[in-house]
Coordinates of C-alpha atoms and ligand atoms in Angstrom, one line a residue:
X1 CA 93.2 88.9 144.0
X2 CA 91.8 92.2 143.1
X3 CA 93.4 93.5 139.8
X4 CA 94.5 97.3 140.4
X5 CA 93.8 99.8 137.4
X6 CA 97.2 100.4 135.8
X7 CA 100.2 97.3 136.5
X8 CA 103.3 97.5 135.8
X9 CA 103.3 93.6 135.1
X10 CA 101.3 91.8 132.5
X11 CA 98.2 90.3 133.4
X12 CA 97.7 87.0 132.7
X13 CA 93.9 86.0 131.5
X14 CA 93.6 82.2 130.7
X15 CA 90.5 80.9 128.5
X16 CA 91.2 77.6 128.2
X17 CA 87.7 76.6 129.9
X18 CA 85.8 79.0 127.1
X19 CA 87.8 79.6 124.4
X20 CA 90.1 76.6 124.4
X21 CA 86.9 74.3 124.9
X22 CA 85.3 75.7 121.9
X23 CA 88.1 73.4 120.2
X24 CA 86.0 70.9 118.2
X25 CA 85.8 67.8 120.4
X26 CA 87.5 69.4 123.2
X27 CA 84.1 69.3 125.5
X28 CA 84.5 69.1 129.4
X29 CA 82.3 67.9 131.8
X30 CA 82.0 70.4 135.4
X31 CA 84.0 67.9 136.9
X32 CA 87.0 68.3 134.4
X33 CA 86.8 72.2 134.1
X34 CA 86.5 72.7 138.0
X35 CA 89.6 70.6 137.8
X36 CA 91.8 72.1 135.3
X37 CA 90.5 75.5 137.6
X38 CA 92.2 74.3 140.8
X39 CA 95.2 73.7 137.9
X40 CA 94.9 77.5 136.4
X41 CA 94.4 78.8 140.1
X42 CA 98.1 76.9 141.1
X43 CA 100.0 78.4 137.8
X44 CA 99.0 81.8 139.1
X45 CA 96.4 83.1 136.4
X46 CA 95.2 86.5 137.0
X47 CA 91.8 85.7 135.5
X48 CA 90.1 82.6 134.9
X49 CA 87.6 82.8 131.8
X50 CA 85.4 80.2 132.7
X51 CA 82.7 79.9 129.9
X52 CA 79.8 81.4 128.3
X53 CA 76.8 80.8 131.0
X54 CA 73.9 81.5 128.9
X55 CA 75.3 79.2 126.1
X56 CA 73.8 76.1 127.8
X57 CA 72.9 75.0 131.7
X58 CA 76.1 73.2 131.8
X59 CA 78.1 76.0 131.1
X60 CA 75.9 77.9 133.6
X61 CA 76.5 75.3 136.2
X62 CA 80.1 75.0 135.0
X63 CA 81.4 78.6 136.1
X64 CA 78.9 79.0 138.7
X65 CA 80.9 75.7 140.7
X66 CA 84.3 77.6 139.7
X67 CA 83.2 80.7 141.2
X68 CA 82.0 79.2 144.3
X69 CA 85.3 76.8 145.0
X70 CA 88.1 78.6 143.1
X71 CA 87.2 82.4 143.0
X72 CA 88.4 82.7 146.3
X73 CA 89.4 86.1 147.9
X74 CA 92.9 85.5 147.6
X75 CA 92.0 83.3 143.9
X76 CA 91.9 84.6 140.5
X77 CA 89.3 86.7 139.1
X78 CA 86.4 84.5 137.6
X79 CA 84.9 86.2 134.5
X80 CA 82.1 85.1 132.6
X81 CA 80.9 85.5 129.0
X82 CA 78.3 87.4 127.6
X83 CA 76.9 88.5 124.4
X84 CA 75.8 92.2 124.6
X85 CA 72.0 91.5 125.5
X86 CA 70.2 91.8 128.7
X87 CA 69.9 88.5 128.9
X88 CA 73.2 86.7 128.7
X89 CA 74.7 89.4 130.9
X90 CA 72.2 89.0 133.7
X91 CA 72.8 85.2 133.3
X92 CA 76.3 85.9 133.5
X93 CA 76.2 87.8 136.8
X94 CA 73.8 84.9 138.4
X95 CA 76.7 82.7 137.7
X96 CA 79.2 84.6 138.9
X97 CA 77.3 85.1 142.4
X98 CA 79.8 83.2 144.6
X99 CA 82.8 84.7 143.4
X100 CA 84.7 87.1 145.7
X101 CA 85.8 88.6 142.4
X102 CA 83.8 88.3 139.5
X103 CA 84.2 89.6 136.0
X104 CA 81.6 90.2 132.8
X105 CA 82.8 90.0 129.8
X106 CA 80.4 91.1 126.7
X107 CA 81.4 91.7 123.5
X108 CA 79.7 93.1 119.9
X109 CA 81.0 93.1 116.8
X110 CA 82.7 96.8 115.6
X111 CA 84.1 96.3 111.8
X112 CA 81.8 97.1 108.8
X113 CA 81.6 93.4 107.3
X114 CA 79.9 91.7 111.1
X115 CA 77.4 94.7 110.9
X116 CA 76.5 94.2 107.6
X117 CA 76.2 90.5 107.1
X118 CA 76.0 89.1 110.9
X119 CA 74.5 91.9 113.2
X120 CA 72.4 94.0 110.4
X121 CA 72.8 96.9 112.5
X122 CA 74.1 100.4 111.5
X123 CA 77.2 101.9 113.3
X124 CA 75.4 104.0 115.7
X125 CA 73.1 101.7 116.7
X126 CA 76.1 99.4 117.8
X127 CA 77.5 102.1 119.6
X128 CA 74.4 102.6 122.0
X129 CA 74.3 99.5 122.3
X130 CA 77.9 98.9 123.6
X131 CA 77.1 101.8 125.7
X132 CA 74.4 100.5 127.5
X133 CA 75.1 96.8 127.8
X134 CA 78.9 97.8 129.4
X135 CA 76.5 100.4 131.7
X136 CA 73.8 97.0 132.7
X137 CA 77.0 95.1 133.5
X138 CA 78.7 97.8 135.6
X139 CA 75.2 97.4 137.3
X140 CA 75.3 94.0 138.5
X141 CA 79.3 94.0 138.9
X142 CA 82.2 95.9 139.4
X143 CA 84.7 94.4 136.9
X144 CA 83.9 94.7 133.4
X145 CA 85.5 93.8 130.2
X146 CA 84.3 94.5 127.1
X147 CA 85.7 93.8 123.5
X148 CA 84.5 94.9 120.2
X149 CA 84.5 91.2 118.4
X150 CA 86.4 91.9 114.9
X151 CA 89.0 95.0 116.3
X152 CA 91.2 94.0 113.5
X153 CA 89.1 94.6 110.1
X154 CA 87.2 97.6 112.0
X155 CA 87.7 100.9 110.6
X156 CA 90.2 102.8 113.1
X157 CA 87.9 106.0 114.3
X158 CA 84.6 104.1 115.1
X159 CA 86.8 101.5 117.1
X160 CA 88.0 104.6 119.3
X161 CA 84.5 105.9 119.6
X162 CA 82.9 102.5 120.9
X163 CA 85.7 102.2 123.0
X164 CA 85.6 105.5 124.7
X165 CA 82.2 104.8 125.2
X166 CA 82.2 101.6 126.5
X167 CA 85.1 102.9 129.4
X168 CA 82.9 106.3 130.2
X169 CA 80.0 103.4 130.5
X170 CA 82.4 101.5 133.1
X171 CA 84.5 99.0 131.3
X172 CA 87.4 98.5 133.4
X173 CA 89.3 96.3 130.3
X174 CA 88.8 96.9 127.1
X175 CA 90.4 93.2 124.9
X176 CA 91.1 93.7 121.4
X177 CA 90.8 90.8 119.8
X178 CA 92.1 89.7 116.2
X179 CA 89.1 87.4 115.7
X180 CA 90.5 85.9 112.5
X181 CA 94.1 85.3 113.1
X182 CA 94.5 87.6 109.8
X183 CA 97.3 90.4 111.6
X184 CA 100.7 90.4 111.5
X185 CA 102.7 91.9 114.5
X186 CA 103.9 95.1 113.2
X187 CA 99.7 96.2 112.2
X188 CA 98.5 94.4 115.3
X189 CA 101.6 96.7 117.4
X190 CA 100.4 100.0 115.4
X191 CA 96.4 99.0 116.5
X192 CA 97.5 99.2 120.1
X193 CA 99.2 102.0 119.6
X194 CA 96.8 104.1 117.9
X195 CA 94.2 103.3 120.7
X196 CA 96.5 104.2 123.3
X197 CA 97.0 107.3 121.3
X198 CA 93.4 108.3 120.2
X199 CA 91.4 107.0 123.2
X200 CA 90.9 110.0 124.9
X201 CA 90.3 108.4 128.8
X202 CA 92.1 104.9 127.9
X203 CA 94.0 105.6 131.2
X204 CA 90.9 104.3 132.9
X205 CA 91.3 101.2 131.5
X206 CA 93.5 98.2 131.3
X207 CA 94.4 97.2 127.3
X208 CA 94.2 93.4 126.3
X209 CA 94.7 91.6 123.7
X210 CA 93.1 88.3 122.6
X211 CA 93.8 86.3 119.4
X212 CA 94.0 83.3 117.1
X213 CA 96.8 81.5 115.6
X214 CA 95.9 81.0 112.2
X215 CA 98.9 82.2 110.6
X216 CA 100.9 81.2 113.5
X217 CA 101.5 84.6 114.8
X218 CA 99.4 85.1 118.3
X219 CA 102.5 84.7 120.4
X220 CA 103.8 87.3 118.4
X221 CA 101.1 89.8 117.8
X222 CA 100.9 89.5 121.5
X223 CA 104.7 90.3 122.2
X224 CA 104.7 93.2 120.1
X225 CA 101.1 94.7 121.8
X226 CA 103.1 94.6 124.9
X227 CA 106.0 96.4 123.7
X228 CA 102.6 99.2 122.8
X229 CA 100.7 99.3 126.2
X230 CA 99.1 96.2 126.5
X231 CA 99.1 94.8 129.8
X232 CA 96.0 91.7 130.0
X233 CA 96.9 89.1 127.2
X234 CA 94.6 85.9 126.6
X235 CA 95.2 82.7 126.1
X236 CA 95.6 78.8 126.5
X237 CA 96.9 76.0 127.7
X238 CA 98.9 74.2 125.0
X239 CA 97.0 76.9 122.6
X240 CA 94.1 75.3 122.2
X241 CA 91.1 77.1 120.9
X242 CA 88.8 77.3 117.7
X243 CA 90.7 76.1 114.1
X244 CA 94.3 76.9 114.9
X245 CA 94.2 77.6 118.5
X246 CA 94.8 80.5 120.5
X247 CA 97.9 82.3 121.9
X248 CA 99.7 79.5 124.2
X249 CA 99.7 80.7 127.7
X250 CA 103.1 78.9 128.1
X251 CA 104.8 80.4 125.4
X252 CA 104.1 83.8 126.1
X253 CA 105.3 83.5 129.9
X254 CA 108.2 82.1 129.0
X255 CA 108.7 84.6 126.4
X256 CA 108.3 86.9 128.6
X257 CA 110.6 85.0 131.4
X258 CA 113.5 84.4 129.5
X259 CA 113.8 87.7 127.8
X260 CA 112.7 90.2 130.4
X261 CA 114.9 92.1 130.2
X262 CA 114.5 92.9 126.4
X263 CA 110.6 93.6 127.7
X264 CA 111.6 95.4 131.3
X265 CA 111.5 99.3 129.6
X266 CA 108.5 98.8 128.1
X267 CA 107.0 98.3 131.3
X268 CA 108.7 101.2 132.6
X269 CA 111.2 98.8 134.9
X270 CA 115.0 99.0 135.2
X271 CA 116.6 96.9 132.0
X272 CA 118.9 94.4 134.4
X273 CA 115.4 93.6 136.5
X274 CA 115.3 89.8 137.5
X275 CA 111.7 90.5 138.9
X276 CA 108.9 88.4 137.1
X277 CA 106.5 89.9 135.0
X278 CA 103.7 87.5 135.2
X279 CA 102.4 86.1 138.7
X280 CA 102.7 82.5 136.9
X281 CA 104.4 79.9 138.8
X282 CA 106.3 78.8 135.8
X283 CA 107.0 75.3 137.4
X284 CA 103.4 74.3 137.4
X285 CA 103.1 74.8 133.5
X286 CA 104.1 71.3 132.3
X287 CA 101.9 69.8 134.7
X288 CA 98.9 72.3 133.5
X289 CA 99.8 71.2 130.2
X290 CA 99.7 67.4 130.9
X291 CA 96.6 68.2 132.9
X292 CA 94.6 70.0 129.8
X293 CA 96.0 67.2 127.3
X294 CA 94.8 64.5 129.1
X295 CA 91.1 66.3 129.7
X296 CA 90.7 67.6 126.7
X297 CA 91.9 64.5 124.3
X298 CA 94.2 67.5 122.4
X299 CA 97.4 65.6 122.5
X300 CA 100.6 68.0 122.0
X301 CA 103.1 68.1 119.2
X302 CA 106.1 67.0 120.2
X303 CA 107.9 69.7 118.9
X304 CA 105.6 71.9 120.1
X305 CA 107.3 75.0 122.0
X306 CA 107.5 74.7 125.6
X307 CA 106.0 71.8 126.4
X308 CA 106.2 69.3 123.6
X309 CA 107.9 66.1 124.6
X310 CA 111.0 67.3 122.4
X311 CA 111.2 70.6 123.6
X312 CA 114.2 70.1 126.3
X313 CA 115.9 66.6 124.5
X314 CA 118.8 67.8 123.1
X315 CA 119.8 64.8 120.7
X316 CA 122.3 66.1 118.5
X317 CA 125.6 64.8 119.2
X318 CA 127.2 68.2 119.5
X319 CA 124.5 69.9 121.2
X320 CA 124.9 66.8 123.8
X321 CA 128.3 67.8 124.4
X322 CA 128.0 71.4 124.6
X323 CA 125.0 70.7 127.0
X324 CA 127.3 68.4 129.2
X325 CA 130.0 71.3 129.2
X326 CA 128.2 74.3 130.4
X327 CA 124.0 74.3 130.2
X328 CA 123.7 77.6 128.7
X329 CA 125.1 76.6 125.7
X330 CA 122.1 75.7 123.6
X331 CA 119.8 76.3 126.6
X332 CA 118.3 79.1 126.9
X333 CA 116.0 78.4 130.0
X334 CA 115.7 75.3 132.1
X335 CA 113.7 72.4 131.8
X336 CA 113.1 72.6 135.9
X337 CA 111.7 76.2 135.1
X338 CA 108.6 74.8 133.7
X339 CA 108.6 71.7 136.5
X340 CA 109.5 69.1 133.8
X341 CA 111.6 67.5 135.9
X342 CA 110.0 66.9 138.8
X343 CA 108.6 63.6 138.1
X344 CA 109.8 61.7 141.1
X345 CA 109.4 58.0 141.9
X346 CA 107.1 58.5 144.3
X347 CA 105.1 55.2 145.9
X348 CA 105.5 51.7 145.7
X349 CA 103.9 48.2 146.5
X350 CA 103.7 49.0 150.0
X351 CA 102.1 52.7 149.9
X352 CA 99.0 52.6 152.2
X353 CA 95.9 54.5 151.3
X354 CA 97.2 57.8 153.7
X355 CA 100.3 58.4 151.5
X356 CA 98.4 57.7 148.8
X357 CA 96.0 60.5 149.4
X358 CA 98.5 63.2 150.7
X359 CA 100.7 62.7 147.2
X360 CA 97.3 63.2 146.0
X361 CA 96.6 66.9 147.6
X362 CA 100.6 67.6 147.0
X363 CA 99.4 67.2 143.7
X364 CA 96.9 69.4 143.5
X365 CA 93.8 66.8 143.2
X366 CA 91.0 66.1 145.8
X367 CA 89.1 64.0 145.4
X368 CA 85.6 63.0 147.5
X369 CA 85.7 59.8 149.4
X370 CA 84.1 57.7 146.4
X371 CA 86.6 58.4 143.7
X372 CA 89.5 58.6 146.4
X373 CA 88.6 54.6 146.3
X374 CA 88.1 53.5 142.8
X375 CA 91.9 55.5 142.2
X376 CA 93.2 53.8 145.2
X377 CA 92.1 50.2 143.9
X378 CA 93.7 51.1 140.2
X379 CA 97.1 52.3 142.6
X380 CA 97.3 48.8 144.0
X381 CA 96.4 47.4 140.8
X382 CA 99.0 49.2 139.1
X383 CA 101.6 48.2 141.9
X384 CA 101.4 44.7 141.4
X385 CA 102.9 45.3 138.0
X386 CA 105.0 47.7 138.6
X387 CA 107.3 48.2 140.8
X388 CA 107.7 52.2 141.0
X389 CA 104.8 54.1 140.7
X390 CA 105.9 58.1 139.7
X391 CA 103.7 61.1 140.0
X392 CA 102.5 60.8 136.1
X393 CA 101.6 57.2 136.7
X394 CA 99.3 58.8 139.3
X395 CA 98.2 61.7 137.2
X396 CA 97.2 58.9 134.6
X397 CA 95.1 56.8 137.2
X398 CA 93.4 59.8 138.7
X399 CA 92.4 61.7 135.2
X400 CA 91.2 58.5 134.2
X401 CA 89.0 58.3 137.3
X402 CA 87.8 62.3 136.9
X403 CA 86.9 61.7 133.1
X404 CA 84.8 58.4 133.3
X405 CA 81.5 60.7 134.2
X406 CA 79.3 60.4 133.2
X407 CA 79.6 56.8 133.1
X408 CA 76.7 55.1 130.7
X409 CA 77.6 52.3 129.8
X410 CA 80.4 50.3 131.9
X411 CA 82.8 47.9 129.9
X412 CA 82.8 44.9 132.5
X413 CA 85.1 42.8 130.8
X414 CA 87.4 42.8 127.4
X415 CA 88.9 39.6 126.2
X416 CA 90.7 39.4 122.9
X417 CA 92.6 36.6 120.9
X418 CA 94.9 37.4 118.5
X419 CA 98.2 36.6 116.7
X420 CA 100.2 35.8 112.9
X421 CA 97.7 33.1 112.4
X422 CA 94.9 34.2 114.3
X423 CA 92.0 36.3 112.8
X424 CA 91.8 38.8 115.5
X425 CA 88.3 38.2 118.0
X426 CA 87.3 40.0 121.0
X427 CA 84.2 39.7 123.3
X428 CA 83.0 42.7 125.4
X429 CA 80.7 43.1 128.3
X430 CA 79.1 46.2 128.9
X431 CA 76.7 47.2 131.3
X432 CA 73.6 49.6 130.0
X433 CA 72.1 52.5 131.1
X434 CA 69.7 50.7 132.4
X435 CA 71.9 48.3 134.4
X436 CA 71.6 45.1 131.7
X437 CA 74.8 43.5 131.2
X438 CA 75.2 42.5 127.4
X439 CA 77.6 40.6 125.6
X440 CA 78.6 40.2 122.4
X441 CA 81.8 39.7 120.1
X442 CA 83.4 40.1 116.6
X443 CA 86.3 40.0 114.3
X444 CA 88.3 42.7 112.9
X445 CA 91.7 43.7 111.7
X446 CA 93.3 43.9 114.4
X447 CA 92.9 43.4 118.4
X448 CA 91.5 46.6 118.5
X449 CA 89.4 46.8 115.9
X450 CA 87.5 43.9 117.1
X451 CA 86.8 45.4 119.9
X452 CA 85.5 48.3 118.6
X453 CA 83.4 46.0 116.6
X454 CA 81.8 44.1 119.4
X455 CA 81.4 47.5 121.7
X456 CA 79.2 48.9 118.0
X457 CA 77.4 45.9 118.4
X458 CA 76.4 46.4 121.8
X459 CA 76.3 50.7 121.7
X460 CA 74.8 50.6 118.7
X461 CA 75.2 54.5 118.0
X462 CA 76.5 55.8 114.5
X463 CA 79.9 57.1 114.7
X464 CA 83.3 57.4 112.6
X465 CA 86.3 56.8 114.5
X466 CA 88.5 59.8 113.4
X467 CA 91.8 59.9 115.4
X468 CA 93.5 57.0 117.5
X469 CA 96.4 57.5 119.6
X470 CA 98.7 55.7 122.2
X471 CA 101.8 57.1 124.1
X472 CA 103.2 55.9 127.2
X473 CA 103.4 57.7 130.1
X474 CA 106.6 56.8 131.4
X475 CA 109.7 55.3 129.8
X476 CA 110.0 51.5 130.4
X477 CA 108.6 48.2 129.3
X478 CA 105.9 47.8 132.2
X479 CA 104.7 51.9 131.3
X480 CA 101.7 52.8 131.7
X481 CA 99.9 52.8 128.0
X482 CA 97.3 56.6 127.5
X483 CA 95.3 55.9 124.6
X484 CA 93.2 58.8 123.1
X485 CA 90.6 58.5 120.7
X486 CA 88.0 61.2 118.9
X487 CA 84.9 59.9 117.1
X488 CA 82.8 62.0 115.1
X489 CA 79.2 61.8 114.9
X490 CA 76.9 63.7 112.9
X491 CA 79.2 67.1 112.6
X492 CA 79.8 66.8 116.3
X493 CA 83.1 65.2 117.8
X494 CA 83.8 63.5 121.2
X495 CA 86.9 62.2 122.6
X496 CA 87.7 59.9 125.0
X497 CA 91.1 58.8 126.7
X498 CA 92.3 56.2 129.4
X499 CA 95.0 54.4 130.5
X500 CA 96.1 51.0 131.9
X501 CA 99.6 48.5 131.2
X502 CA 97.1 46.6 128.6
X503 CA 96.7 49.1 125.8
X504 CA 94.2 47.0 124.1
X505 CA 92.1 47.3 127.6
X506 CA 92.9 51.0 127.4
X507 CA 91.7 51.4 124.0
X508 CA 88.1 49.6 125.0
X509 CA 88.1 52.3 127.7
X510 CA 88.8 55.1 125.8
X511 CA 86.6 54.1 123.2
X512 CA 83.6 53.5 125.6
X513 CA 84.4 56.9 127.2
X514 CA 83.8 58.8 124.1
X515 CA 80.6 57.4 123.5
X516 CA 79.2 57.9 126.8
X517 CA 80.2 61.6 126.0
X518 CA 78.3 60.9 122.2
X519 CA 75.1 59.2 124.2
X520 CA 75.1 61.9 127.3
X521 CA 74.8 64.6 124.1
X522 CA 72.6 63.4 122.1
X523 CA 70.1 62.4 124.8
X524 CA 70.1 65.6 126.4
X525 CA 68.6 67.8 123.5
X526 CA 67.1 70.1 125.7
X527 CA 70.6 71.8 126.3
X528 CA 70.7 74.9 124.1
X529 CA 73.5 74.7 121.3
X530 CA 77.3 74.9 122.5
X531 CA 79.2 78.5 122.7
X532 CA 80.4 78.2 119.0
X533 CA 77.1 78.1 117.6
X534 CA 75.8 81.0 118.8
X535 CA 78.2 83.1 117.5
X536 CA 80.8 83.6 120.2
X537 CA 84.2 84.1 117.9
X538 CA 85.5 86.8 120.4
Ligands
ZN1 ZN1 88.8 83.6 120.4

C-alpha cells in the first residue's frame, strides 16, 4: 500500500527484522525473517523495516527476498537501512529492487556529543551532508526517511535546520529517534512539538518517532508524540531490540485500541469514533508474538503487557468473580482482541497430509515440498502420542522445521540413563559437516548436562551455556516440551530452540541448533561485521 502524505491514522512501522534483530543473540537466518515478514504483512504493518543491506550479504540477501515475496503492491512498504554514504544507500536501493514500494532509510548523527567524539565533523558539514545523501536517495527512490540519529541530546535549532533540509532535499518522513532511552514523555511531547512548530515546510512530511526502552518509557514517549503530531511510530514485536528493547508494537496498538477515544481529537476525529487507528489486525498479534519468540530464542515475561502468558489470567479470587459477573469488570479489552483464544484443537490421528497442509496456509506458513514432509512426519509422530493436536502444537513442529538451517551437524540419536541412584550418562550421535557420523558419551549432573557433555565432545567448539529454558506449549501431561537455550561464544551469542514430548531430546536439539548457528558464524568470516558494529544505534 502506498502511504499518502498527511493520515489521519497512525502509521505503523515495525523493525523487528533490523532493529529488534540487533538484540544480542537474536540473529535470523533469511528463512526466519522472510517468515516473521509474511507474519508482520498479516498484522497489517504499514512498513516493514527489513535490515541494514550493506551491513553484511546476508542482510543484503535478507531484505532483497522480502521485497521480492512480501512487498507486494497491495503489501507493506519495505524500507531499507542506510548510513548516509553513497555507498550503503546505493546498496540499499539494489536491495530494495523488487519491491512495488520501497523505502530508504539513512540516518546521521545531529547532537554535539556524536559529532565530536563519533563522526569528527563540524555542524555544517553534517548538514550538507544530510542534504545530499536524502537528495542521492530521492534519486534512486521515491520514499525516503531520514532521521538525525541522537534527536534527543541535539541542540533544538540545528535539529530544525537539518531537518528542513533534509525535507527540501526529498525526505518524505523525517523519525526522531531517542537513541538512548534517556527522555521522559513530557520533553520527548515538547521535541515534537517544537518541530512541528519551527519546521518551516514540516507539512511535507510525515513525523515519526523511534525509541528505546531503557527507562521503560518508549510506549509512553510514543503516546504523548502522538498526542503532538506524530503519525509513523517504530517498533517491535514483544519490544525486542538493542539493551532494553524498543517500543512494543503490541502495546502501542492496543494502547491505542482501547483508549481511542481519549486519542480520537488529537487526530482531528470525532471523540465517540469506534474506527481503528492503526490498520493492525489486532487478532494476529499473539500469534506474531509467539512467532518472533520462538525465532528469535527471546522468550516473553509472563507478566509482560499484552502478550505475556499472565496477561489475560485473572487469578484473584475476586477478580474471578467479578470476571464471571460482567467481563468489563477488571477487563479492559478482550483476550479474543489480540487472537489469544483461538487455539483450537485442530487435527488428530487420522489427519491426512491435505488437511495437514491447508491448516498449514490457514496459518500463515508455506512451506516448499521438502520441509512440507519432514513437518508432516513430526505431525504423525506427534499424533501417536497425543491424541489432539492444536494449532500451537503445529506452530511448534513447523518453527522447529524453519529454524534447523542451516543444519551442520545432525543429532542422529540421543540416549540417556538416569535416576536417584544413577550417575546421569548419555551417548549422542551426530552427523558432521562432512557427512561422518560420530559417537561419543559422558556423564554429568544431570540428564541434560550429559548430553551437553557428549555433544562438546563431538562439536568440539568453545562455548558457555548462558540461558536454559523449557515451557510447554500446551497444558497437559502429554504437551509438547519448547526448550530454548543461548550460548555465548567469544562476545558473540547464539540461540537455539526446539521442541518434542521428550524434553531431554528437545534440549539436545536446541543445543545442537545453536551451535550450528555458532559454527555457520564463525566459518563464514568473510561476512562483514553485523549492523550493531558498525554503528547503527538509530
Ligand atoms: Zn533503535
Amino acid at each position: 500500500m502506498k502511504i499518502q502524505p498527511q493520515p489521519d491514522r497512525i502509521i505503523i512501522f515495525d523493525t523487528t527484522l533490523r532493529d529488534g534483530e540487533q538484540s544480542p543473540g537474536a540473529t535470523l537466518n533469511v528463512e526466519e525473517k522472510l517468515t516473521i515478514a509474511r507474519q508482520l504483512a498479516r498484522l497489517g504493518v504499514d512498513v516493514i523495516e527489513a535490515g541494514f543491506p550493506f551491513a553484511s550479504p546476508g542482510d543484503f540477501e535478507a531484505v532483497q527476498k522480502i521485497a521480492q515475496t512480501v512487498g507486494t503492491e497491495t503489501g507493506p512498504v519495505i524500507c531499507g537501512l542506510a548510513r548516509a554514504t553513497r555507498q550503503d544507500i546505493q546498496t540499499a536501493a539494489e536491495a530494495l529492487k523488487p519491491a512495488a514500494h520501497g523505502r530508504i532509510h539513512t540516518f546521521i548523527a545531529t547532537s554535539d556529543i556524536h559529532l565530536k567524539h563519533k563522526l569528527k565533523k563540524s555542524r555544517s558539514e553534517v548538514l550538507a551532508i544530510a542534504e545530499e545523501m536524502v537528495g542521492y536517495a530521492k534519486s534512486l527512490i521515491d520514499d525516503v526517511e531520514f532521521s538525525p540519529e541522537d534527536a534527543g541530546r541535539s541542540e533544538p535549532e540545528f535539529l530544525y535546520q537539518v531537518l528542513e533540509r533534509a525535507i527540501a532535499a526529498g525526505a518524505t518522513t523525517i523519525n526522531i529517534p531517542d537513541t538512548v532511552g534517556y527522555t521522559v514523555p513530557s520533553e520527548f511531547g515538547a521535541l515534537i512539538r517544537g518541530i512541528k512548530e519551527n519546521v518551516p515546510n514540516i507539512d511535507q512530511a510525515i513525523i515519526s518517532v523511534h525509541g528505546h526502552n531503557d527507562l521503560g518509557l518508549a510506549v509512553a514517549n510514543f503516546l504523548e508524540s502522538v498526542k503532538h503530531g506524530a503519525r509513523q511510530l517504530e517498533c517491535t514485536i514483544n519490544g525486542i531490540g538493542e539493551r532494553a528493547g524498543n517500543a512494543a508494537l503490541e502495546e502501542l496498538v492496543m494502547a491505542l485500541h482501547v483508549r481511542r477515544q481519549y486519542f480520537n481529537p488529537f487526530l482531528g476525529r470525532p471523540a465517540d469514533s469506534e474506527a481503528s487507528l492503526t490498520n493492525i489486525d489486532t487478532r494476529q498479534i499473539y500469534k506474531t508474538s509467539r512467532l518472533v519468540s520462538n525465532l528469535t530464542g527471546m522468550l516473553v515475561q509472563p507478566n509482560k503487557a499484552i502478550v505475556g502468558a499472565n496477561a489475560f489470567a485473572h487469578e484473584s479470587g475476586i477478580h474471578q468473580d467479578g470476571v464471571l459477573k460482567n467481563k468489563l469488570t477488571y477487563e479492559i479489552m478482550d483476550a479474543q482482541s489480540i487472537g489469544l483464544t483461538d487455539n483450537q484443537i485442530v487435527l488428530g490421528k487420522h489427519s491426512g497430509r491435505n488437511a495437514f497442509r491447508t491448516r498449514l496456509k490457514e496459518l500463515g506458513f508455506e512451506l516448499s515440498d521438502q520441509d512440507l514432509n519432514k513437518a508432516f512426519v513430526r505431525f504423525k509422530e506427534l499424533a501417536d502420542k497425543k491424541k489432539e493436536i492444536s494449532d500451537w502444537d503445529l506452530e511448534a513442529i513447523v518453527n522447529d522445521e524453519i529454524q534447523q538451517a542451516p543444519e551442520l551437524f545432525r543429532l542422529e540419536l540421543v540416549q540417556v540413563s538416569c535416576g536417584d541412584r544413577a550417575r546421569p550418562t548419555a551417548t549422542v550421535s551426530l552427523r558432521t559437516p562432512e557427512g561422518e557420523e560420530l559417537t561419543d558419551a559422558a556423564t554429568g549432573t544431570g540428564p541434560v548436562d550429559a548430553v551437553y557433555r557428549a555433544i562438546n565432545r563431538v562439536v568440539n567448539v568453545p562455548n558457555e551455556l548462558i540461558e536454559f529454558s523449557v515451557q510447554s506449549v500446551t497444558a497437559g501431561i502429554d504437551a509438547i516440551g519448547e526448550v530454548t537455550i543461548r550460548l555465548r561464544h567469544g562476545d558473540r551469542v547464539f540461540s537455539g530452540r526446539a521442541a518434542n514430548t521428550d524434553i531431554i531430546v528437545a534440549s539436545a536439539q536446541a543445543y545442537v541448533n545453536a551451535l550450528n548457528r555458532l559454527y555457520a558464524a564463525i566459518s563464514a568470516p568473510t561476512n562483514l561485521p553485523h549492523a550493531e558494529r558498525i554503528g547503527a544505534e538509530v
